[in-house]
Short mmCIF file of C-alpha atoms and ligand atoms in Angstrom, two decimals:
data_model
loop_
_atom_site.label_atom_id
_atom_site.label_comp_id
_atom_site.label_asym_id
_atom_site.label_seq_id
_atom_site.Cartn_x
_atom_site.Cartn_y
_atom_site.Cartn_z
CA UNK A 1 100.68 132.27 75.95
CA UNK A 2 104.14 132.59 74.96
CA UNK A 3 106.68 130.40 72.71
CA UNK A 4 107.12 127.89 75.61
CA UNK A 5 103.40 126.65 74.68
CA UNK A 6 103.09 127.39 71.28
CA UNK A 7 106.45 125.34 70.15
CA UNK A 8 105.08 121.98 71.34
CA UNK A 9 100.88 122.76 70.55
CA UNK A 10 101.80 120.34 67.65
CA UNK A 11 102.57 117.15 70.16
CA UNK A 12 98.71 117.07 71.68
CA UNK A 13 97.34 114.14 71.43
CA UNK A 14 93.60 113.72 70.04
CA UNK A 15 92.59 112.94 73.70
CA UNK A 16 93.44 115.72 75.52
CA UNK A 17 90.69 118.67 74.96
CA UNK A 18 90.93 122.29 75.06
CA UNK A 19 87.80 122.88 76.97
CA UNK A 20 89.87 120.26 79.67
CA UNK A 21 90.48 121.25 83.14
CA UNK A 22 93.42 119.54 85.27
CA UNK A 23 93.63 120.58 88.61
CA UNK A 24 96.89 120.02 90.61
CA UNK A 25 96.82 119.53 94.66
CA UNK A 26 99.67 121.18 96.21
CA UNK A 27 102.49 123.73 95.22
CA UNK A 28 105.72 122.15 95.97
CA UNK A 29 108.54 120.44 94.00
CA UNK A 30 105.92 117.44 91.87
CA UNK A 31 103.29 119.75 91.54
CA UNK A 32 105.08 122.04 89.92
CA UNK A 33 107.21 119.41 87.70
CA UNK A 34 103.76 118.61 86.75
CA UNK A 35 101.82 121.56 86.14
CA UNK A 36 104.98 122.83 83.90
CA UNK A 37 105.93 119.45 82.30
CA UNK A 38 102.15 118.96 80.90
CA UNK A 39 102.43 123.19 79.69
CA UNK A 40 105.25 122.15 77.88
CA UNK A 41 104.10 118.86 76.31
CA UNK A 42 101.38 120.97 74.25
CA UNK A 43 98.21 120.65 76.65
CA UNK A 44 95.78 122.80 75.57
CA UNK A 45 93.19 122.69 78.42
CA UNK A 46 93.28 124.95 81.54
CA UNK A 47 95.99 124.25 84.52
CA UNK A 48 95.06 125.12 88.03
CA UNK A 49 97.87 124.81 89.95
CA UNK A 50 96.88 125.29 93.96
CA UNK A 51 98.70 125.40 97.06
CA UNK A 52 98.19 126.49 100.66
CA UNK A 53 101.39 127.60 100.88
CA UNK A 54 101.78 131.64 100.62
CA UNK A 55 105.07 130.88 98.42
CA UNK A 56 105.06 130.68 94.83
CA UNK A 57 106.68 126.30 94.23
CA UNK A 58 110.32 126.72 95.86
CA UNK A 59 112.87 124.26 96.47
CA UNK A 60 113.03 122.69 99.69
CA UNK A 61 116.32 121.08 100.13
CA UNK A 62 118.65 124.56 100.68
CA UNK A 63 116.19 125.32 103.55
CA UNK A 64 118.17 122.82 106.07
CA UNK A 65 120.89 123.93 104.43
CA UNK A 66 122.76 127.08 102.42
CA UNK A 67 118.96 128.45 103.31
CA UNK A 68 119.73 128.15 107.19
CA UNK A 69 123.19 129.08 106.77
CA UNK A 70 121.91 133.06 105.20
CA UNK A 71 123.83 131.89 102.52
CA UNK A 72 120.39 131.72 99.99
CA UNK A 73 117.69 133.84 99.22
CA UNK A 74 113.81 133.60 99.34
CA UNK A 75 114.03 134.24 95.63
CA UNK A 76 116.74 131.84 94.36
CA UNK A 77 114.80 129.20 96.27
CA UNK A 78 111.87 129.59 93.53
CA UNK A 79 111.54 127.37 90.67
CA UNK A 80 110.38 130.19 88.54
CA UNK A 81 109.00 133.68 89.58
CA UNK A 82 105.59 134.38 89.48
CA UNK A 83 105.59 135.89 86.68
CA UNK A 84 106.41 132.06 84.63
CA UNK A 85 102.51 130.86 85.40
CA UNK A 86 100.80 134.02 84.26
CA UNK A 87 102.72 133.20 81.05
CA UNK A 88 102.60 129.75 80.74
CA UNK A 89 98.96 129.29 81.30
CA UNK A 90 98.90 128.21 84.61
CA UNK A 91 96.58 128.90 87.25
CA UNK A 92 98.84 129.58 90.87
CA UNK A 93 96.47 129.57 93.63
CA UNK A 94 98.68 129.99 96.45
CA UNK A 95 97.42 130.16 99.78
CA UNK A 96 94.40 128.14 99.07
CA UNK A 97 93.88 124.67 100.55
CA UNK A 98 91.60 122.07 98.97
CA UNK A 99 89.42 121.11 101.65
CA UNK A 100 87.12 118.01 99.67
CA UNK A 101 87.25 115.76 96.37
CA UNK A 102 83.62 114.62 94.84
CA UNK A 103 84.52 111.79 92.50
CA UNK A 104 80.85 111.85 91.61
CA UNK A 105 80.68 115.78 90.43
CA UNK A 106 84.48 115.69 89.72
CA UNK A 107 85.24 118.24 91.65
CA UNK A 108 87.12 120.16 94.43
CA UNK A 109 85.99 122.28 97.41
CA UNK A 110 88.67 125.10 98.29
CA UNK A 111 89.32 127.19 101.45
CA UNK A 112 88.20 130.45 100.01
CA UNK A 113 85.05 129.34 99.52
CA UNK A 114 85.27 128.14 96.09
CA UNK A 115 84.41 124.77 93.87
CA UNK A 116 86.41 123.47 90.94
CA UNK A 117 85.30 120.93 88.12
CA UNK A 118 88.25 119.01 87.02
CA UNK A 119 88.30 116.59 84.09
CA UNK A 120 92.20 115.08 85.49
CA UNK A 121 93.00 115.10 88.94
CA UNK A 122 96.70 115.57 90.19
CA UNK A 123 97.22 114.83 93.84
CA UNK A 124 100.69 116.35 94.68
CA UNK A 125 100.09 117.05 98.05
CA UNK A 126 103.76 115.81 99.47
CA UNK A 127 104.10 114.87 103.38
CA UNK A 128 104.45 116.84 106.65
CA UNK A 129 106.56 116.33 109.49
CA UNK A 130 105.40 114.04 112.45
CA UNK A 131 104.97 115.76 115.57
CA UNK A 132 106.42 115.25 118.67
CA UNK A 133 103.78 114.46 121.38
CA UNK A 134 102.52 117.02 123.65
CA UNK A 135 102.71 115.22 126.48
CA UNK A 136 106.38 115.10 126.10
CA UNK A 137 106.53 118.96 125.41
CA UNK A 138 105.13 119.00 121.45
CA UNK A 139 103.49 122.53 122.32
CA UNK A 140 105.77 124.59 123.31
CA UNK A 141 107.40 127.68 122.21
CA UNK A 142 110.70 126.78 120.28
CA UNK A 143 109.97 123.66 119.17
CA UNK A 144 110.79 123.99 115.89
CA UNK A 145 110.17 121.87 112.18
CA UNK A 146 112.09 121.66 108.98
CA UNK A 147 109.07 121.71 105.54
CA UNK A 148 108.58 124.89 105.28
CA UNK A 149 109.96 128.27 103.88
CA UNK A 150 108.03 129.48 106.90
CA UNK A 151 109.09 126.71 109.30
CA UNK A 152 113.28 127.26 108.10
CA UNK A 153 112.68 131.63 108.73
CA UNK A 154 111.59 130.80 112.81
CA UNK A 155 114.39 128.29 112.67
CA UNK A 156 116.92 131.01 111.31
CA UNK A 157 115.61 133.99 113.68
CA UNK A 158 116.48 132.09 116.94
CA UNK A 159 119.22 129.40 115.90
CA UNK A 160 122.47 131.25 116.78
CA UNK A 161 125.46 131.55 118.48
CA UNK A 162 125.11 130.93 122.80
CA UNK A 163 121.57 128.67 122.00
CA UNK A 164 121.48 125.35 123.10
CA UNK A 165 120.17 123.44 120.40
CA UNK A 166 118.70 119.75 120.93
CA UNK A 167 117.94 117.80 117.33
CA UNK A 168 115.60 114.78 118.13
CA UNK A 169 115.87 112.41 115.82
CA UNK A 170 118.90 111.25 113.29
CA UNK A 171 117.58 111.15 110.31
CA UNK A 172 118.86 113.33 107.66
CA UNK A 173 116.91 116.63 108.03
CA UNK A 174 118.16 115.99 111.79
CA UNK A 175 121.68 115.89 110.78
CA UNK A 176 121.61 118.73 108.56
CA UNK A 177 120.10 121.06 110.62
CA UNK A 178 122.50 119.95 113.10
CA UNK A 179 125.50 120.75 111.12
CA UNK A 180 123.98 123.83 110.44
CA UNK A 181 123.58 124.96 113.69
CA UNK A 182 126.87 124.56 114.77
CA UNK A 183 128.31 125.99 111.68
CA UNK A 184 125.97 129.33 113.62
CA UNK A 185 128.02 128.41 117.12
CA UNK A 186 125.22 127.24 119.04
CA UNK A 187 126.00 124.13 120.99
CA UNK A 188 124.22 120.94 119.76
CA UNK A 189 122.93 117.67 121.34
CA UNK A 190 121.39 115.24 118.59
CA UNK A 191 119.78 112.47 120.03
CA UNK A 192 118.07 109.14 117.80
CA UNK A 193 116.27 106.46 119.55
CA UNK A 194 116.56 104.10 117.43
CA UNK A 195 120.61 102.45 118.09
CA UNK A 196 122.18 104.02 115.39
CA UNK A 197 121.30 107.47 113.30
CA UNK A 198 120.31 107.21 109.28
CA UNK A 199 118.56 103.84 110.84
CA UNK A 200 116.01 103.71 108.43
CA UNK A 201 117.73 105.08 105.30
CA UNK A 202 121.28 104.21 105.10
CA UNK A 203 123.91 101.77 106.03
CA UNK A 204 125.98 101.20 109.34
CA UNK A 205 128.92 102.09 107.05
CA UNK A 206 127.37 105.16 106.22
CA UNK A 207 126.13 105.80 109.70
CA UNK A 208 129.49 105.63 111.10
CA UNK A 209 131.13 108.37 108.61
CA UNK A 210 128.53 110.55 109.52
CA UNK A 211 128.67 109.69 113.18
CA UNK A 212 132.54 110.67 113.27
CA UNK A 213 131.73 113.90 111.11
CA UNK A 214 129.35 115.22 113.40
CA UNK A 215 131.19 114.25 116.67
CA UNK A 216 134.31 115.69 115.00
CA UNK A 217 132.61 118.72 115.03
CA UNK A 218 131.39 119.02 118.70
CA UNK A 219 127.95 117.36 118.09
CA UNK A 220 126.95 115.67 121.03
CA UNK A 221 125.91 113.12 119.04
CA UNK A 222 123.69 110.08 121.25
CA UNK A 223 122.52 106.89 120.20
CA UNK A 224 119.61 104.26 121.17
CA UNK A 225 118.83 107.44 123.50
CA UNK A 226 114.77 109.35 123.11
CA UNK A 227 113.14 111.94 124.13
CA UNK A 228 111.68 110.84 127.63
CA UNK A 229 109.99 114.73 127.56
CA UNK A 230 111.09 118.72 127.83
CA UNK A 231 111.00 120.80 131.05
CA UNK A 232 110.17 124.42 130.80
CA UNK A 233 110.20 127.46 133.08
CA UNK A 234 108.17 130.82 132.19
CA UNK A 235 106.84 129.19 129.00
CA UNK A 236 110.01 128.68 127.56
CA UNK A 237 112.12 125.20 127.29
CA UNK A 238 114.76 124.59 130.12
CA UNK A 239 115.33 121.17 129.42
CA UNK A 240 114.82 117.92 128.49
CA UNK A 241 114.87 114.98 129.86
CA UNK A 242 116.13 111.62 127.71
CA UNK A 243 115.34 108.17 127.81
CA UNK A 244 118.38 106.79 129.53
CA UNK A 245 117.63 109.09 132.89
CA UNK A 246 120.30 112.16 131.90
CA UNK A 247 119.20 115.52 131.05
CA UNK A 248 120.34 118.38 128.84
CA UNK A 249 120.24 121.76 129.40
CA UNK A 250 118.29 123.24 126.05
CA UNK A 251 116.52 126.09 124.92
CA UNK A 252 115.77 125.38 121.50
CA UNK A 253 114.39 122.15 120.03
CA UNK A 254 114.50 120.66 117.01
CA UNK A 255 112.57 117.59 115.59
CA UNK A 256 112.96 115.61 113.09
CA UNK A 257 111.54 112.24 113.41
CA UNK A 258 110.19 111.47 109.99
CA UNK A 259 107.08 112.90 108.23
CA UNK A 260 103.50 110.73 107.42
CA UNK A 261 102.28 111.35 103.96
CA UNK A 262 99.11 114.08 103.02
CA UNK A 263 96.84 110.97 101.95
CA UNK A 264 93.71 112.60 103.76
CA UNK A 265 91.44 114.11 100.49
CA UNK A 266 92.39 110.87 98.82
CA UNK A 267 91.42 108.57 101.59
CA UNK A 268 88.26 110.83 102.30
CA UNK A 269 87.10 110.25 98.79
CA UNK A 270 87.44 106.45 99.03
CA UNK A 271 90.65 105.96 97.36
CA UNK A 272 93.18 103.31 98.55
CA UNK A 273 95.56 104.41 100.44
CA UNK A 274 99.11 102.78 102.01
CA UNK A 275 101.58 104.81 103.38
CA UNK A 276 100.78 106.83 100.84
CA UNK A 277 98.12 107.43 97.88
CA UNK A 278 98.38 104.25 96.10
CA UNK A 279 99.17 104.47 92.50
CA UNK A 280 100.29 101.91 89.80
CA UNK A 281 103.46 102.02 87.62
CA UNK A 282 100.98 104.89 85.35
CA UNK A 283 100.77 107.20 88.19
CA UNK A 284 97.15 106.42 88.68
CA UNK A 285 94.94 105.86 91.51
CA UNK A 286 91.86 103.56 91.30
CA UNK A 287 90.01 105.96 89.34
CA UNK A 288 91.32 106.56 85.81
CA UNK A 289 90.83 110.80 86.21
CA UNK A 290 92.85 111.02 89.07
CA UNK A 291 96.96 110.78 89.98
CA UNK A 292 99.32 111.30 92.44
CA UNK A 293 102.87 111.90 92.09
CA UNK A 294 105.87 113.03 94.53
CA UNK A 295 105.84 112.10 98.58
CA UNK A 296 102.32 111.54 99.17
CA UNK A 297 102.42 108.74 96.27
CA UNK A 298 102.83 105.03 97.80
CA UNK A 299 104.21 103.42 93.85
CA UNK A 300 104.85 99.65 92.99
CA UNK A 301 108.42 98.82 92.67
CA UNK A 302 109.52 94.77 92.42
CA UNK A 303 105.78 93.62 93.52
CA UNK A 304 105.85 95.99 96.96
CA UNK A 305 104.81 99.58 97.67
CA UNK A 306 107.02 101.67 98.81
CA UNK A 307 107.25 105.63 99.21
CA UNK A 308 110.28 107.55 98.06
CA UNK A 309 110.88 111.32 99.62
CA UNK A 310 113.56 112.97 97.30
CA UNK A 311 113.76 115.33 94.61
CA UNK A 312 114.97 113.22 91.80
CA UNK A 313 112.27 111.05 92.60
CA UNK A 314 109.21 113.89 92.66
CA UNK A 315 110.36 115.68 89.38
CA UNK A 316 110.59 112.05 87.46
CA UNK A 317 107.49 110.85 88.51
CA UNK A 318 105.15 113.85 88.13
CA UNK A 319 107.00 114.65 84.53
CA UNK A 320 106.20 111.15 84.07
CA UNK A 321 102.36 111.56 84.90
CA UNK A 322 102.32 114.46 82.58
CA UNK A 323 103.26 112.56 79.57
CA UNK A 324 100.94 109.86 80.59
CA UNK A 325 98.56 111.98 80.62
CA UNK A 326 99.64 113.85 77.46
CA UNK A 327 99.12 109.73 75.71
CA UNK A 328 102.49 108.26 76.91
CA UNK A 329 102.47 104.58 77.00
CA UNK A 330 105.76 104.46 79.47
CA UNK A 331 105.42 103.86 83.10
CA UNK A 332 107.53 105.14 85.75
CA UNK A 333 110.50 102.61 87.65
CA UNK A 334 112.26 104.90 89.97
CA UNK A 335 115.82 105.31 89.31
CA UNK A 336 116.59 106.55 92.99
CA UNK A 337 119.43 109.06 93.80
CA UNK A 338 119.57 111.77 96.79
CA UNK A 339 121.92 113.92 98.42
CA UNK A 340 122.89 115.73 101.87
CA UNK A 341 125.01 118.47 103.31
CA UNK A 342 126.54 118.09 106.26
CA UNK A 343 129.60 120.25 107.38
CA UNK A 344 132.48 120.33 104.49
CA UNK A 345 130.73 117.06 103.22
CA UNK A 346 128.52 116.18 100.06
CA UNK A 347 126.72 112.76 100.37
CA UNK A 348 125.17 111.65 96.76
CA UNK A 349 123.33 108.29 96.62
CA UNK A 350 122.43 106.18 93.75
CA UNK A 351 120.04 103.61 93.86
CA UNK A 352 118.07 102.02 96.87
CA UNK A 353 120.28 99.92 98.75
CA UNK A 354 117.29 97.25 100.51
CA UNK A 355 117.81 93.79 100.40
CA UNK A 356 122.04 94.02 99.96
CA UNK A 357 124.19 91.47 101.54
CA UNK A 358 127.50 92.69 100.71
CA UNK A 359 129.34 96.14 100.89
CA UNK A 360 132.86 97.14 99.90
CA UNK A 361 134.46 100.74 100.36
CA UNK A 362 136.48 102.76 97.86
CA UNK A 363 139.02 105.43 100.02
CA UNK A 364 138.95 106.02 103.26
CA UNK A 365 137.65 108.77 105.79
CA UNK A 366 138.29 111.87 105.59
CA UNK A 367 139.00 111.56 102.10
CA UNK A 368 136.69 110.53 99.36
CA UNK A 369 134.98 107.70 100.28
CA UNK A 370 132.16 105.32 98.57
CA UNK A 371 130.28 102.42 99.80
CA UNK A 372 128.93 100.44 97.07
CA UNK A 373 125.62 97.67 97.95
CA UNK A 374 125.48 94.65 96.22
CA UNK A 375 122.90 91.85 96.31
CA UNK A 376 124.53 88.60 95.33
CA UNK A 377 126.66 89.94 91.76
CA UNK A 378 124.28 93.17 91.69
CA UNK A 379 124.96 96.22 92.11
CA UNK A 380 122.31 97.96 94.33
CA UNK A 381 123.35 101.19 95.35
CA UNK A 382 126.06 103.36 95.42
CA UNK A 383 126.71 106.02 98.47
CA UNK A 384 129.60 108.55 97.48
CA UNK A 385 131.35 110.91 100.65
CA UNK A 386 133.21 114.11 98.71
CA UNK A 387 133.49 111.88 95.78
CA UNK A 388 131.09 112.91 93.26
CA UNK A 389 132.78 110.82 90.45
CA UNK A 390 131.73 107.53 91.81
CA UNK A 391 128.28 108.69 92.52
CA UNK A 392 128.07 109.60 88.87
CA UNK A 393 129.34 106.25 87.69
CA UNK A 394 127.31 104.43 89.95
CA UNK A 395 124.64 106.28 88.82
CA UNK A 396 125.11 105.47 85.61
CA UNK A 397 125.90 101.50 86.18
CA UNK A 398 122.91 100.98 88.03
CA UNK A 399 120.47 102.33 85.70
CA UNK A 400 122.44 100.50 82.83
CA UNK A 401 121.91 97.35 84.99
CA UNK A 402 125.44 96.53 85.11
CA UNK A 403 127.45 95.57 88.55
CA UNK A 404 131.62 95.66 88.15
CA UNK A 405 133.21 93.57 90.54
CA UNK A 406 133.74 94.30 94.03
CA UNK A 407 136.94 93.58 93.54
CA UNK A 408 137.88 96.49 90.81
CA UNK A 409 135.49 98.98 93.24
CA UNK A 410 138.20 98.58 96.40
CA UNK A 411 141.12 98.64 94.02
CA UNK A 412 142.74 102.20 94.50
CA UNK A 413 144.65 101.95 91.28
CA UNK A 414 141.70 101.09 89.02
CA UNK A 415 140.20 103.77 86.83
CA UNK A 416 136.47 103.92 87.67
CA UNK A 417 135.40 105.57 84.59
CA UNK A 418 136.95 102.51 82.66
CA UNK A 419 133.95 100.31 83.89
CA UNK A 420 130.94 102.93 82.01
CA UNK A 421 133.28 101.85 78.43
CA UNK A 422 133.53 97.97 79.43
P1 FAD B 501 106.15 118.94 98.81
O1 FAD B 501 107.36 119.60 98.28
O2 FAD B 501 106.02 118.75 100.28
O3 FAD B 501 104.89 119.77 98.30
C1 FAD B 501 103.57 119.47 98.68
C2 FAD B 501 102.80 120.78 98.79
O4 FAD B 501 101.40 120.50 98.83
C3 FAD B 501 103.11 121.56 100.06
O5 FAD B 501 103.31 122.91 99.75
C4 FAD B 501 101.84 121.37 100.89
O6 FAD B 501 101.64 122.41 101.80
C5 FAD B 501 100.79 121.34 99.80
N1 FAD B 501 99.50 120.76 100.16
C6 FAD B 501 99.28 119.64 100.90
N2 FAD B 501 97.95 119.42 101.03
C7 FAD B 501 97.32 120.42 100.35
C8 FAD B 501 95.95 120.74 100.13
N3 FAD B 501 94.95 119.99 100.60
N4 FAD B 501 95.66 121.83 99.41
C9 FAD B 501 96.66 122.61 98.89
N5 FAD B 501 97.97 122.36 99.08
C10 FAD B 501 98.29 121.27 99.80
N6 FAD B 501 115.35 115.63 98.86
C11 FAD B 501 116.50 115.36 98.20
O7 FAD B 501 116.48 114.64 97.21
N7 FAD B 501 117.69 115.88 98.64
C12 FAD B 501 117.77 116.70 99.72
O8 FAD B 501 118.86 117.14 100.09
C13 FAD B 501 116.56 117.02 100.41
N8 FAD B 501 116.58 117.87 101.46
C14 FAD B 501 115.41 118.22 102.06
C15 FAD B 501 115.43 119.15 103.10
C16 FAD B 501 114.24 119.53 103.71
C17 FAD B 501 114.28 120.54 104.83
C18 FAD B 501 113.01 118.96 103.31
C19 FAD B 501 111.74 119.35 103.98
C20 FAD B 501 112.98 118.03 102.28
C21 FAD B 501 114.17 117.66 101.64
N9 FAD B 501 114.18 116.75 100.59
C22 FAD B 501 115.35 116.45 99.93
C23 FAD B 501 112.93 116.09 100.16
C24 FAD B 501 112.27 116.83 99.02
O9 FAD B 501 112.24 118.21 99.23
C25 FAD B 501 110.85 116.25 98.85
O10 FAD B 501 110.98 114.90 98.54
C26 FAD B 501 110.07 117.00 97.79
O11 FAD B 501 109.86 118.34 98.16
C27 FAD B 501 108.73 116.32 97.55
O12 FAD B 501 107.97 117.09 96.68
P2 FAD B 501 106.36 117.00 96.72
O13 FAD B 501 105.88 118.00 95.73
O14 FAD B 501 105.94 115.60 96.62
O15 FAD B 501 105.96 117.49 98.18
#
């Protein structure tokens, strides 16, 4: 083990053990904050780190995006190479699936065949993308996903200049991959059934920028309108046929209608599970030895459950869980923030914007632009268009708990950075 390890051996607490195995369920972005996070707090008992990817834990935000584009490599999308586990202590397992939890033998069935005792149980397992039906064409040939390294290299072979590309659903891995695709010349229909795209996660304000963005750039861009199903000829997709009676001639589909959380193992072994593994503010399930962190994790926030699907939110929490389990006393509140691509434009949000009843907008399209949430006097959330100064001051207010007043936000001549030194 090298100095990473060794500088920090003096932090363990008396309750961790060396003879201690924690074993970490899935590969991606949280199990990998974990799995390194608890190296580097001092652990001294054995890390098994297993996913059923074949990828050593990459990134998967460039893959609807500079990833798509060719502008990104398989290797720059990797947290660390593979060499960083070997040295670090850490077990990689890739292309291994856990197939069964025993609470009772505390322990894990794998898809090669093998068991594992654990002592702590991570579940890290993240969330998939909801399939379109196959009654409505699901099956076919070019009907394509965005999770994956594997799912964004089909994606890249075929999306090109002279396709006919048709995005189902408005959300934002929608919209990326949208932009993307036109940015590669093919011709784009994006179509969202619920009335407006972003729907579930951002404001009409929002909506609207993004609307005119992607319209601006020859998006056929349709509202309130679904998939009704796709026609195909020789195998391959000819068509499709939407909810409002008009068709669109496609040969390339792609969906992007949400994902459901990996809760399966967790439910199977009888714990509770809500849109996600349940956990408390510690990260933990209902049994003491076992956590979950990242997107399969359904956490308490202001007496709900709710499940976040961001970066920011998977490194925090599983680096969170590690010192918890390294003795911490702190729990985990979310401090929410996100971005997206689109086109020439960077979209950063702060915060989570549920529950506002008042917005007011700093600049104007195409320029910077920001749409700050407020409930009542509070500021709520922040959502910053090319304007990366007042998603970094938002940032900063809302996690300080402070709200300036509307009235300073719309005002073009006041200095933004004044309000952190207020
Ligand atoms: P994941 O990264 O999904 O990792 C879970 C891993 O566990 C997967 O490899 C899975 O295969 C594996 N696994 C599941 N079950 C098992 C099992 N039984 N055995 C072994 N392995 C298992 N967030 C942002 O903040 N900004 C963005 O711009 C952004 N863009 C995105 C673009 C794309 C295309 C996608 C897909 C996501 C994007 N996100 C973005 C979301 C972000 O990537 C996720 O929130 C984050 O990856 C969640 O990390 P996770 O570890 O919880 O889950």
């Amino acid at each position: 083990m090298d100095a990473f390890i060794s500088r920090k051996m003096s932090t363990v607490t008396a309750e961790v053990g060396e003879r201690e195995t924690t074993v970490v369920v899935g590969g991606g972005q949280a199990g990998f904050a974990f799995s390194a996070k608890l190296r580097e707090l001092g652990y001294p008992g054995r890390i098994v780190l297993i996913g059923d990817e074949k990828h050593p834990p990459y990134q998967r935000p460039p893959l609807s995006k500079a990833y798509l584009l060719g502008e990104t490599t398989v290797e720059r999308l990797q947290f660390r190479p593979e060499q960083f586990y070997a040295n670090n202590g850490i077990e990689l397992r890739l292309s291994t699936r856990v197939l069964s939890v025993s609470r009772d033998h505390r322990s894990v069935t794998l898809s090669d065949g093998g068991t594992l005792s654990y002592d702590h149980l991570v579940f890290a397992t993240g969330a998939r993308p909801r399939r379109l039906p196959n009654e409505i064409g699901g099956g076919l040939a070019s009907v394509h996903y965005m999770r994956t390294l594997d799912d964004a290299d089909s994606l890249a072979a075929v999306c090109r200049g002279g396709r006919e590309l048709l995005v189902v659903g408005g959300g934002y891995i929608g919209l990326e991959a949208a932009a993307v695709a036109r940015k590669l010349g093919a011709q784009v229909t994006l179509i969202e059934a619920a009335p407006r795209i972003l729907q579930r996660v951002a404001s009409p304000e929002t909506a609207s920028y993004f609307r005119a963005l992607h319209r601006r750039h020859g998006v056929d861009l349709r509202e309130g309108v679904g998939l009704a199903g796709l026609t195909e000829a020789g195998g391959r997709i000819a068509g499709a046929k939407l909810t409002d009676r008009s068709t669109v001639q496609v040969d390339l589909v792609v969906v992007g209608i949400g994902v459901v959380p990996n809760q399966e193992l967790a439910a199977a072994a009888a714990l509770r599970c809500d849109n996600g593994i349940v956990v408390d503010a510690f990260c933990r399930t209902g049994d003491p030895r076992i956590m979950a962190v990242g997107d399969c994790a359904s956490i308490p926030l202001d007496d709900a459950l709710i499940r976040l699907e961001s970066v920011g939110h998977a490194i925090e929490h599983a680096q969170t869980a590690a010192s918890i389990l390294m003795g911490s006393d702190q729990s985990y509140r979310p401090n929410p923030w996100f971005w997206s691509d689109q086109f020439d434009v960077k979209l950063q949000i702060a915060g989570l914007l549920t529950g506002y009843d008042r917005v007011v907008t700093r600049g104007a399209a195409p320029g910077p632009t920001s749409h700050w949430y407020y409930f009542g006097d509070r500021l709520l959330a922040v959502d910053a268009m090319n304007d990366p100064r007042a998603y970094m001051i938002g940032k900063k207010l809302i996690q300080a708990g402070r709200s300036p007043r509307p009235e300073t936000i719309v005002d073009p001549a006041a200095d933004l950075k004044s309000l952190l030194a207020a």
